[in-house]
Amino acid sequence: MSNEKPQHANLLLGTLDMLILRTLVWGPAHGRQIGKHIQRTTNDFLQMQHGSLYPALHRLEKRGWVTSNWEMASDRNREFKYYRLTEKGKKQLQVEESQWKQMTEAVARVMWPSAEES
Amino acid sequence: MRWWQLKKRDADLERELRSDLELEEEEQREKGLSPEDAQYAARRAFGNATLIREQTHEAWGWAQFERWLQDARYALRQIRKSPGFAAVVVLVLALAIGANAAVFSVLNAVLLRPLEFPNADRLVQITSMKAGKPVGVSGPDWRDFATQNQSFEKIAIYDQWRKNVSTSRRGDDPAEVLVGLASPQFFEALGIQPLLGRLFTADEGLQGRNHVALITEGFWKAHYQRNSMILGHTLTINDQPYTIIGVLPDTIPGWLHGAQAQLPVFEPFLPEPGVWDESARAGRGYGALALLKPGVSVDKAQADLARIARSLASTHPVDRGVDISVVPLETMRTGNLRPLLLLLMGAVALILLIACSNLAALLLARNTSRQREFAMRKALGAGRAALVRQIFTEILVLSVLGSGLGLLLACGAIRAVRLNDPGKIPQLLALTLDWRVVLFTLAAGLGTCLFFGTAPALLSARVDPADALKQGGRSSSGVARQGFRRILVTGQIALSLMLLVAASLVLQTLEHLERQDLGFRVDHLMRGHLYLPPVRYATADAITRFCDELTDRIRVLPGVKDVSVTTVYPPRDGWHMMFSIEGHPVSRLEEVPSTIFGVVDANYLRTAGIPLTAGRDFSQSDREGTLPVGIVNQAFVKQYFPGVDPIGQRIELGAPASLIAQDTWMGAQRETISIAGVMRDNYNQGLTLPVAPQLITLFRQTPHVNFGFKDLLVRSNVAPETLEQAVAQQIHALDSQLPLSEVETMNQYIGDMTAVNRFTSVALTGFAAVGLLLAMLGIYGVMAYLVAQRTQEIGIRLALGAPRGAVAWLVSLQGFRMALSGVMIGLVGSVLTSRSLASLLYGVSALDPLTLLAASTLLVAIAVAACAVPARRAANIDPLLALRAE
């Protein structure tokens, strides 16, 4: 199962914002780095679709959760558009995290009732 | 959000995507792929860049806007593809919207723009009314109103007189100007602050202290080049020195004074000695302006004044039967223009309606011919909403173009009105294109777009792809669309008829006004105004002597036939005078007869060209000392001497001694006159009111009514305007400081009196012409379309042996039927709206059957003519070709 490409586009879309925000906790990053990081951290379980990533980044920026500016990369002699978490974004991350926790716990309780009770 | 911001962000996104893509490429290369393979791999990993961009735009929330831009670009392409259609639509729109914007700007200037005074909503005009007619207030009345009322913060009294004003200390080179006379409260109520200096103080309204003057900004600029040291300079008014104490802004409109232009000079209200005496209580005719206390309604103020008027009437007999009217200043401004403006607005609204239905028909026809295109788009996946949106966008683009052009047309029209001497309709002086007009035009354009675009857009988008894509597909929904089109044409004809009837009636009114027999000879007559200042012309004798000398000098000028100095001339009235008929005593003041009255010299009737119907003319032997004689008109005889020979009858000027105190102002004017002749009725209350009883006497025989105001009439053999210079020279030769003003020919004078009517008739005729043109286009368009639609059917008929004449007749009949039903509806509409037109008409009824018949016939004829071309085309259809096309 772990080798199969995930088909849960809906799930991914719903949690993409949260994942991006969480990634940015480590520090500013450009789009490619964010995508790579998510992909790598999940052992390629979550394949980053560029078609979702960039619209999501711009959506987050419009909501004021991240800011962006062009900066020179430390390892390459080139400018990238770096995204940075804002205070508002940090709060939003906490909100989404706790919602997500509640959600998974609720789902787990339904799916594996005995395990939960113990 | 602005489009350039969008562009910038789009460039930014592109850069971001490119830089990340390049990074991916680099990483692939570092993994050991060849540069080419690395590029492919990177592209693959990235997916569809355009899609990413579009989805990102969606995130920005601008997708809607972009789609609209796309639609607009598509619309512009469509317009470029059929420039003829676009030109017609834009032109029709521009005409309709331009006409609306122009009329609206008039409405705006006269009705909507707020008055420029701080407390405009509390300003009212107070007028005394006698027998329902406004007569103005008198000095003592005003004083009692001011001290006894509970409703007003301030009440001002004001007037305007023509005076000879010179800016030099010695008083040479004076010009006759309108001088405003205003009590100090006048400026306080209006809330006007002087630009320079101060306003009048309370005691400057008193005799001896009143030689101070305020000038307005325009006068300051014209005569003193805005010199700020002007305070303290001397202005000579009627040979008297006045000290300039302040400069007023040009905000006091002339109409407030019943004048056509702004008044340049103001002096304290004190038109004559004794104006505050009790004897002047009946001397009404002044304006009163008042500022309501905050929170007091007009009705309450009126009731308050009515209470005072009742108590005055109980103590002063001359105040009996006098009512008070309180009118907001806003209402005063509109004056008699309100019905006219509403009529014009109605007319242009009709134009807009006709244009709308025309455009709807045009769009419908065009969109029908584009059905295959729409069907194709639909088949390719465009939803109905997308189609509707796209059709709407096209209409919107056309609307914007049409509105813009319309605004330009309105600008042109306004400039034309302004250049064409708007002073004749004083309210039009304020005519400009301000933001309200622009806003209105935009709203009209958008509203039009929504109105005429909805039905075509919805109907066209109902296209069935399968049906329309079939070769030569004729849609089955055509029947419904044809019905809609017929309704549009019928409506257009109905509206055009209403416009045509209104225009024709107003034109007939103008014709009546300008061509009617006014009872005197209008041609070859010149007039001018003189004012003999009382300082140099103190006695009636001096005035008479000057006038006699002047007429002697002018009479011998080449080209002059007759000359007369007078205080009245037709079609203007003089002042009203009470009199009593010898042997007919009356017991109550209300029964005292009164007449329009004027004093003239012996040449008056000859010069004005008024024939005698009985008795004799004045003669040189009617002099001081002989029994004063008078001439009355036929209306006078009819009213006061029915069935009696008026010649030799005696009347006494002034109110009867038994009814009025001897010492009053009115009581002093008493003189016995013997009627020597009867002149033919001539219009003496303007052009539209019936002839009123009139009496004229010689000023050398009735010295107590011989004031300095004189009009000069010159009857000539040559064109009257060529005499102006020579006449002015003669006046100058007699008195170098006497200006001759208001010089004009009688034709010009009458023309000015009909300025409003001419304005209306020009506007309405223009609108009616536009309406007719639009209706004709509409009928033609629909008939041509119907013929094109029925080509096959007609072809079959012809092939089966139908005569060509019958086919042409069939088509014409269809148009004729539409025209007839349109005319019927239009006639009903005209009858229903006739009442609103009636107040503007003279000499013709709003339901004039001949006019209604002529207009109906004209419209039916136009409709039939518009059908002629399509009918001929139908008759000339080649059956073979038509059938082969099937």
mmCIF file with all atom_site columns, N, CA, C and O in Angstrom, chain B residues 164-199:
data_model
loop_
_atom_site.group_PDB
_atom_site.id
_atom_site.type_symbol
_atom_site.label_atom_id
_atom_site.label_alt_id
_atom_site.label_comp_id
_atom_site.label_asym_id
_atom_site.label_entity_id
_atom_site.label_seq_id
_atom_site.pdbx_PDB_ins_code
_atom_site.Cartn_x
_atom_site.Cartn_y
_atom_site.Cartn_z
_atom_site.occupancy
_atom_site.B_iso_or_equiv
_atom_site.pdbx_formal_charge
_atom_site.auth_seq_id
_atom_site.auth_comp_id
_atom_site.auth_asym_id
_atom_site.auth_atom_id
_atom_site.pdbx_PDB_model_num
ATOM 1   N N  . ASN B 1 164 ? -29.179 105.286 -13.686 1.00 0.00 ? 164 ASN B N  1
ATOM 2   C CA . ASN B 1 164 ? -27.987 105.669 -14.440 1.00 0.00 ? 164 ASN B CA 1
ATOM 3   C C  . ASN B 1 164 ? -26.799 105.651 -13.506 1.00 0.00 ? 164 ASN B C  1
ATOM 4   O O  . ASN B 1 164 ? -26.723 106.430 -12.569 1.00 0.00 ? 164 ASN B O  1
ATOM 5   N N  . VAL B 1 165 ? -25.879 104.727 -13.779 1.00 0.00 ? 165 VAL B N  1
ATOM 6   C CA . VAL B 1 165 ? -24.750 104.552 -12.879 1.00 0.00 ? 165 VAL B CA 1
ATOM 7   C C  . VAL B 1 165 ? -23.464 104.945 -13.592 1.00 0.00 ? 165 VAL B C  1
ATOM 8   O O  . VAL B 1 165 ? -23.210 104.512 -14.720 1.00 0.00 ? 165 VAL B O  1
ATOM 9   N N  . SER B 1 166 ? -22.664 105.784 -12.932 1.00 0.00 ? 166 SER B N  1
ATOM 10  C CA . SER B 1 166 ? -21.371 106.149 -13.489 1.00 0.00 ? 166 SER B CA 1
ATOM 11  C C  . SER B 1 166 ? -20.306 105.826 -12.457 1.00 0.00 ? 166 SER B C  1
ATOM 12  O O  . SER B 1 166 ? -20.484 106.037 -11.267 1.00 0.00 ? 166 SER B O  1
ATOM 13  N N  . THR B 1 167 ? -19.180 105.292 -12.932 1.00 0.00 ? 167 THR B N  1
ATOM 14  C CA . THR B 1 167 ? -18.124 104.928 -11.991 1.00 0.00 ? 167 THR B CA 1
ATOM 15  C C  . THR B 1 167 ? -17.221 106.112 -11.690 1.00 0.00 ? 167 THR B C  1
ATOM 16  O O  . THR B 1 167 ? -16.317 106.005 -10.881 1.00 0.00 ? 167 THR B O  1
ATOM 17  N N  . SER B 1 168 ? -17.455 107.238 -12.368 1.00 0.00 ? 168 SER B N  1
ATOM 18  C CA . SER B 1 168 ? -16.580 108.385 -12.115 1.00 0.00 ? 168 SER B CA 1
ATOM 19  C C  . SER B 1 168 ? -17.233 109.312 -11.101 1.00 0.00 ? 168 SER B C  1
ATOM 20  O O  . SER B 1 168 ? -18.446 109.356 -10.946 1.00 0.00 ? 168 SER B O  1
ATOM 21  N N  . ARG B 1 169 ? -16.404 110.059 -10.416 1.00 0.00 ? 169 ARG B N  1
ATOM 22  C CA . ARG B 1 169 ? -16.880 110.949 -9.372  1.00 0.00 ? 169 ARG B CA 1
ATOM 23  C C  . ARG B 1 169 ? -17.758 112.063 -9.947  1.00 0.00 ? 169 ARG B C  1
ATOM 24  O O  . ARG B 1 169 ? -18.703 112.519 -9.319  1.00 0.00 ? 169 ARG B O  1
ATOM 25  N N  . ARG B 1 170 ? -17.423 112.481 -11.173 1.00 0.00 ? 170 ARG B N  1
ATOM 26  C CA . ARG B 1 170 ? -18.180 113.579 -11.765 1.00 0.00 ? 170 ARG B CA 1
ATOM 27  C C  . ARG B 1 170 ? -19.468 113.088 -12.436 1.00 0.00 ? 170 ARG B C  1
ATOM 28  O O  . ARG B 1 170 ? -20.293 113.874 -12.850 1.00 0.00 ? 170 ARG B O  1
ATOM 29  N N  . GLY B 1 171 ? -19.583 111.798 -12.565 1.00 0.00 ? 171 GLY B N  1
ATOM 30  C CA . GLY B 1 171 ? -20.828 111.255 -13.091 1.00 0.00 ? 171 GLY B CA 1
ATOM 31  C C  . GLY B 1 171 ? -20.931 111.279 -14.592 1.00 0.00 ? 171 GLY B C  1
ATOM 32  O O  . GLY B 1 171 ? -22.025 111.140 -15.134 1.00 0.00 ? 171 GLY B O  1
ATOM 33  N N  . ASP B 1 172 ? -19.815 111.448 -15.300 1.00 0.00 ? 172 ASP B N  1
ATOM 34  C CA . ASP B 1 172 ? -19.951 111.405 -16.754 1.00 0.00 ? 172 ASP B CA 1
ATOM 35  C C  . ASP B 1 172 ? -19.934 109.959 -17.234 1.00 0.00 ? 172 ASP B C  1
ATOM 36  O O  . ASP B 1 172 ? -19.502 109.056 -16.535 1.00 0.00 ? 172 ASP B O  1
ATOM 37  N N  . ASP B 1 173 ? -20.382 109.800 -18.460 1.00 0.00 ? 173 ASP B N  1
ATOM 38  C CA . ASP B 1 173 ? -20.438 108.501 -19.094 1.00 0.00 ? 173 ASP B CA 1
ATOM 39  C C  . ASP B 1 173 ? -21.203 107.458 -18.269 1.00 0.00 ? 173 ASP B C  1
ATOM 40  O O  . ASP B 1 173 ? -20.700 106.379 -18.001 1.00 0.00 ? 173 ASP B O  1
ATOM 41  N N  . PRO B 1 174 ? -22.415 107.768 -17.861 1.00 0.00 ? 174 PRO B N  1
ATOM 42  C CA . PRO B 1 174 ? -23.170 106.778 -17.090 1.00 0.00 ? 174 PRO B CA 1
ATOM 43  C C  . PRO B 1 174 ? -23.783 105.718 -17.999 1.00 0.00 ? 174 PRO B C  1
ATOM 44  O O  . PRO B 1 174 ? -23.930 105.918 -19.202 1.00 0.00 ? 174 PRO B O  1
ATOM 45  N N  . ALA B 1 175 ? -24.081 104.589 -17.422 1.00 0.00 ? 175 ALA B N  1
ATOM 46  C CA . ALA B 1 175 ? -24.806 103.542 -18.140 1.00 0.00 ? 175 ALA B CA 1
ATOM 47  C C  . ALA B 1 175 ? -26.021 103.183 -17.312 1.00 0.00 ? 175 ALA B C  1
ATOM 48  O O  . ALA B 1 175 ? -25.992 103.273 -16.094 1.00 0.00 ? 175 ALA B O  1
ATOM 49  N N  . GLU B 1 176 ? -27.090 102.799 -18.001 1.00 0.00 ? 176 GLU B N  1
ATOM 50  C CA . GLU B 1 176 ? -28.269 102.416 -17.246 1.00 0.00 ? 176 GLU B CA 1
ATOM 51  C C  . GLU B 1 176 ? -28.110 100.980 -16.791 1.00 0.00 ? 176 GLU B C  1
ATOM 52  O O  . GLU B 1 176 ? -27.932 100.084 -17.618 1.00 0.00 ? 176 GLU B O  1
ATOM 53  N N  . VAL B 1 177 ? -28.092 100.768 -15.513 1.00 0.00 ? 177 VAL B N  1
ATOM 54  C CA . VAL B 1 177 ? -27.963 99.398  -15.013 1.00 0.00 ? 177 VAL B CA 1
ATOM 55  C C  . VAL B 1 177 ? -29.064 99.130  -14.004 1.00 0.00 ? 177 VAL B C  1
ATOM 56  O O  . VAL B 1 177 ? -29.689 100.041 -13.477 1.00 0.00 ? 177 VAL B O  1
ATOM 57  N N  . LEU B 1 178 ? -29.297 97.825  -13.768 1.00 0.00 ? 178 LEU B N  1
ATOM 58  C CA . LEU B 1 178 ? -30.266 97.435  -12.758 1.00 0.00 ? 178 LEU B CA 1
ATOM 59  C C  . LEU B 1 178 ? -29.585 97.547  -11.406 1.00 0.00 ? 178 LEU B C  1
ATOM 60  O O  . LEU B 1 178 ? -28.571 96.903  -11.165 1.00 0.00 ? 178 LEU B O  1
ATOM 61  N N  . VAL B 1 179 ? -30.136 98.391  -10.563 1.00 0.00 ? 179 VAL B N  1
ATOM 62  C CA . VAL B 1 179 ? -29.574 98.540  -9.228  1.00 0.00 ? 179 VAL B CA 1
ATOM 63  C C  . VAL B 1 179 ? -30.496 97.825  -8.255  1.00 0.00 ? 179 VAL B C  1
ATOM 64  O O  . VAL B 1 179 ? -31.711 98.022  -8.268  1.00 0.00 ? 179 VAL B O  1
ATOM 65  N N  . GLY B 1 180 ? -29.914 96.951  -7.460  1.00 0.00 ? 180 GLY B N  1
ATOM 66  C CA . GLY B 1 180 ? -30.700 96.251  -6.449  1.00 0.00 ? 180 GLY B CA 1
ATOM 67  C C  . GLY B 1 180 ? -30.837 97.143  -5.232  1.00 0.00 ? 180 GLY B C  1
ATOM 68  O O  . GLY B 1 180 ? -29.897 97.823  -4.837  1.00 0.00 ? 180 GLY B O  1
ATOM 69  N N  . LEU B 1 181 ? -32.048 97.185  -4.661  1.00 0.00 ? 181 LEU B N  1
ATOM 70  C CA . LEU B 1 181 ? -32.243 97.910  -3.422  1.00 0.00 ? 181 LEU B CA 1
ATOM 71  C C  . LEU B 1 181 ? -32.551 96.855  -2.383  1.00 0.00 ? 181 LEU B C  1
ATOM 72  O O  . LEU B 1 181 ? -33.479 96.068  -2.560  1.00 0.00 ? 181 LEU B O  1
ATOM 73  N N  . ALA B 1 182 ? -31.763 96.810  -1.333  1.00 0.00 ? 182 ALA B N  1
ATOM 74  C CA . ALA B 1 182 ? -31.942 95.722  -0.387  1.00 0.00 ? 182 ALA B CA 1
ATOM 75  C C  . ALA B 1 182 ? -31.770 96.226  1.021   1.00 0.00 ? 182 ALA B C  1
ATOM 76  O O  . ALA B 1 182 ? -30.874 97.013  1.312   1.00 0.00 ? 182 ALA B O  1
ATOM 77  N N  . SER B 1 183 ? -32.652 95.759  1.903   1.00 0.00 ? 183 SER B N  1
ATOM 78  C CA . SER B 1 183 ? -32.488 96.077  3.313   1.00 0.00 ? 183 SER B CA 1
ATOM 79  C C  . SER B 1 183 ? -31.334 95.221  3.846   1.00 0.00 ? 183 SER B C  1
ATOM 80  O O  . SER B 1 183 ? -31.020 94.189  3.279   1.00 0.00 ? 183 SER B O  1
ATOM 81  N N  . PRO B 1 184 ? -30.695 95.649  4.933   1.00 0.00 ? 184 PRO B N  1
ATOM 82  C CA . PRO B 1 184 ? -29.510 94.929  5.421   1.00 0.00 ? 184 PRO B CA 1
ATOM 83  C C  . PRO B 1 184 ? -29.772 93.436  5.632   1.00 0.00 ? 184 PRO B C  1
ATOM 84  O O  . PRO B 1 184 ? -28.898 92.609  5.405   1.00 0.00 ? 184 PRO B O  1
ATOM 85  N N  . GLN B 1 185 ? -31.012 93.106  6.033   1.00 0.00 ? 185 GLN B N  1
ATOM 86  C CA . GLN B 1 185 ? -31.317 91.700  6.318   1.00 0.00 ? 185 GLN B CA 1
ATOM 87  C C  . GLN B 1 185 ? -31.211 90.823  5.077   1.00 0.00 ? 185 GLN B C  1
ATOM 88  O O  . GLN B 1 185 ? -31.084 89.598  5.181   1.00 0.00 ? 185 GLN B O  1
ATOM 89  N N  . PHE B 1 186 ? -31.290 91.430  3.898   1.00 0.00 ? 186 PHE B N  1
ATOM 90  C CA . PHE B 1 186 ? -31.261 90.664  2.651   1.00 0.00 ? 186 PHE B CA 1
ATOM 91  C C  . PHE B 1 186 ? -30.007 89.792  2.582   1.00 0.00 ? 186 PHE B C  1
ATOM 92  O O  . PHE B 1 186 ? -30.072 88.588  2.349   1.00 0.00 ? 186 PHE B O  1
ATOM 93  N N  . PHE B 1 187 ? -28.860 90.420  2.808   1.00 0.00 ? 187 PHE B N  1
ATOM 94  C CA . PHE B 1 187 ? -27.604 89.676  2.710   1.00 0.00 ? 187 PHE B CA 1
ATOM 95  C C  . PHE B 1 187 ? -27.431 88.751  3.915   1.00 0.00 ? 187 PHE B C  1
ATOM 96  O O  . PHE B 1 187 ? -26.868 87.674  3.801   1.00 0.00 ? 187 PHE B O  1
ATOM 97  N N  . GLU B 1 188 ? -27.926 89.198  5.058   1.00 0.00 ? 188 GLU B N  1
ATOM 98  C CA . GLU B 1 188 ? -27.817 88.358  6.258   1.00 0.00 ? 188 GLU B CA 1
ATOM 99  C C  . GLU B 1 188 ? -28.622 87.080  6.091   1.00 0.00 ? 188 GLU B C  1
ATOM 100 O O  . GLU B 1 188 ? -28.165 85.999  6.445   1.00 0.00 ? 188 GLU B O  1
ATOM 101 N N  . ALA B 1 189 ? -29.844 87.208  5.529   1.00 0.00 ? 189 ALA B N  1
ATOM 102 C CA . ALA B 1 189 ? -30.684 86.022  5.340   1.00 0.00 ? 189 ALA B CA 1
ATOM 103 C C  . ALA B 1 189 ? -30.035 85.064  4.347   1.00 0.00 ? 189 ALA B C  1
ATOM 104 O O  . ALA B 1 189 ? -30.014 83.858  4.554   1.00 0.00 ? 189 ALA B O  1
ATOM 105 N N  . LEU B 1 190 ? -29.488 85.609  3.275   1.00 0.00 ? 190 LEU B N  1
ATOM 106 C CA . LEU B 1 190 ? -28.832 84.750  2.286   1.00 0.00 ? 190 LEU B CA 1
ATOM 107 C C  . LEU B 1 190 ? -27.526 84.176  2.820   1.00 0.00 ? 190 LEU B C  1
ATOM 108 O O  . LEU B 1 190 ? -26.999 83.210  2.294   1.00 0.00 ? 190 LEU B O  1
ATOM 109 N N  . GLY B 1 191 ? -27.007 84.788  3.880   1.00 0.00 ? 191 GLY B N  1
ATOM 110 C CA . GLY B 1 191 ? -25.751 84.295  4.445   1.00 0.00 ? 191 GLY B CA 1
ATOM 111 C C  . GLY B 1 191 ? -24.547 84.668  3.602   1.00 0.00 ? 191 GLY B C  1
ATOM 112 O O  . GLY B 1 191 ? -23.580 83.926  3.550   1.00 0.00 ? 191 GLY B O  1
ATOM 113 N N  . ILE B 1 192 ? -24.609 85.817  2.955   1.00 0.00 ? 192 ILE B N  1
ATOM 114 C CA . ILE B 1 192 ? -23.517 86.224  2.073   1.00 0.00 ? 192 ILE B CA 1
ATOM 115 C C  . ILE B 1 192 ? -22.470 87.028  2.840   1.00 0.00 ? 192 ILE B C  1
ATOM 116 O O  . ILE B 1 192 ? -22.809 87.937  3.602   1.00 0.00 ? 192 ILE B O  1
ATOM 117 N N  . GLN B 1 193 ? -21.222 86.672  2.673   1.00 0.00 ? 193 GLN B N  1
ATOM 118 C CA . GLN B 1 193 ? -20.125 87.444  3.253   1.00 0.00 ? 193 GLN B CA 1
ATOM 119 C C  . GLN B 1 193 ? -19.493 88.277  2.145   1.00 0.00 ? 193 GLN B C  1
ATOM 120 O O  . GLN B 1 193 ? -19.278 87.771  1.055   1.00 0.00 ? 193 GLN B O  1
ATOM 121 N N  . PRO B 1 194 ? -19.186 89.540  2.431   1.00 0.00 ? 194 PRO B N  1
ATOM 122 C CA . PRO B 1 194 ? -18.544 90.346  1.384   1.00 0.00 ? 194 PRO B CA 1
ATOM 123 C C  . PRO B 1 194 ? -17.107 89.875  1.144   1.00 0.00 ? 194 PRO B C  1
ATOM 124 O O  . PRO B 1 194 ? -16.443 89.397  2.060   1.00 0.00 ? 194 PRO B O  1
ATOM 125 N N  . LEU B 1 195 ? -16.662 89.976  -0.119  1.00 0.00 ? 195 LEU B N  1
ATOM 126 C CA . LEU B 1 195 ? -15.279 89.635  -0.434  1.00 0.00 ? 195 LEU B CA 1
ATOM 127 C C  . LEU B 1 195 ? -14.343 90.687  0.139   1.00 0.00 ? 195 LEU B C  1
ATOM 128 O O  . LEU B 1 195 ? -13.187 90.439  0.444   1.00 0.00 ? 195 LEU B O  1
ATOM 129 N N  . LEU B 1 196 ? -14.913 91.877  0.248   1.00 0.00 ? 196 LEU B N  1
ATOM 130 C CA . LEU B 1 196 ? -14.109 93.034  0.623   1.00 0.00 ? 196 LEU B CA 1
ATOM 131 C C  . LEU B 1 196 ? -15.053 93.979  1.342   1.00 0.00 ? 196 LEU B C  1
ATOM 132 O O  . LEU B 1 196 ? -16.215 94.107  0.970   1.00 0.00 ? 196 LEU B O  1
ATOM 133 N N  . GLY B 1 197 ? -14.574 94.661  2.384   1.00 0.00 ? 197 GLY B N  1
ATOM 134 C CA . GLY B 1 197 ? -15.399 95.674  3.031   1.00 0.00 ? 197 GLY B CA 1
ATOM 135 C C  . GLY B 1 197 ? -16.493 95.058  3.882   1.00 0.00 ? 197 GLY B C  1
ATOM 136 O O  . GLY B 1 197 ? -16.330 93.990  4.441   1.00 0.00 ? 197 GLY B O  1
ATOM 137 N N  . ARG B 1 198 ? -17.645 95.725  3.934   1.00 0.00 ? 198 ARG B N  1
ATOM 138 C CA . ARG B 1 198 ? -18.721 95.304  4.836   1.00 0.00 ? 198 ARG B CA 1
ATOM 139 C C  . ARG B 1 198 ? -20.071 95.395  4.121   1.00 0.00 ? 198 ARG B C  1
ATOM 140 O O  . ARG B 1 198 ? -20.154 95.891  2.997   1.00 0.00 ? 198 ARG B O  1
ATOM 141 N N  . LEU B 1 199 ? -21.109 94.902  4.794   1.00 0.00 ? 199 LEU B N  1
ATOM 142 C CA . LEU B 1 199 ? -22.476 94.995  4.270   1.00 0.00 ? 199 LEU B CA 1
ATOM 143 C C  . LEU B 1 199 ? -23.141 96.247  4.835   1.00 0.00 ? 199 LEU B C  1
ATOM 144 O O  . LEU B 1 199 ? -22.531 96.981  5.611   1.00 0.00 ? 199 LEU B O  1
#
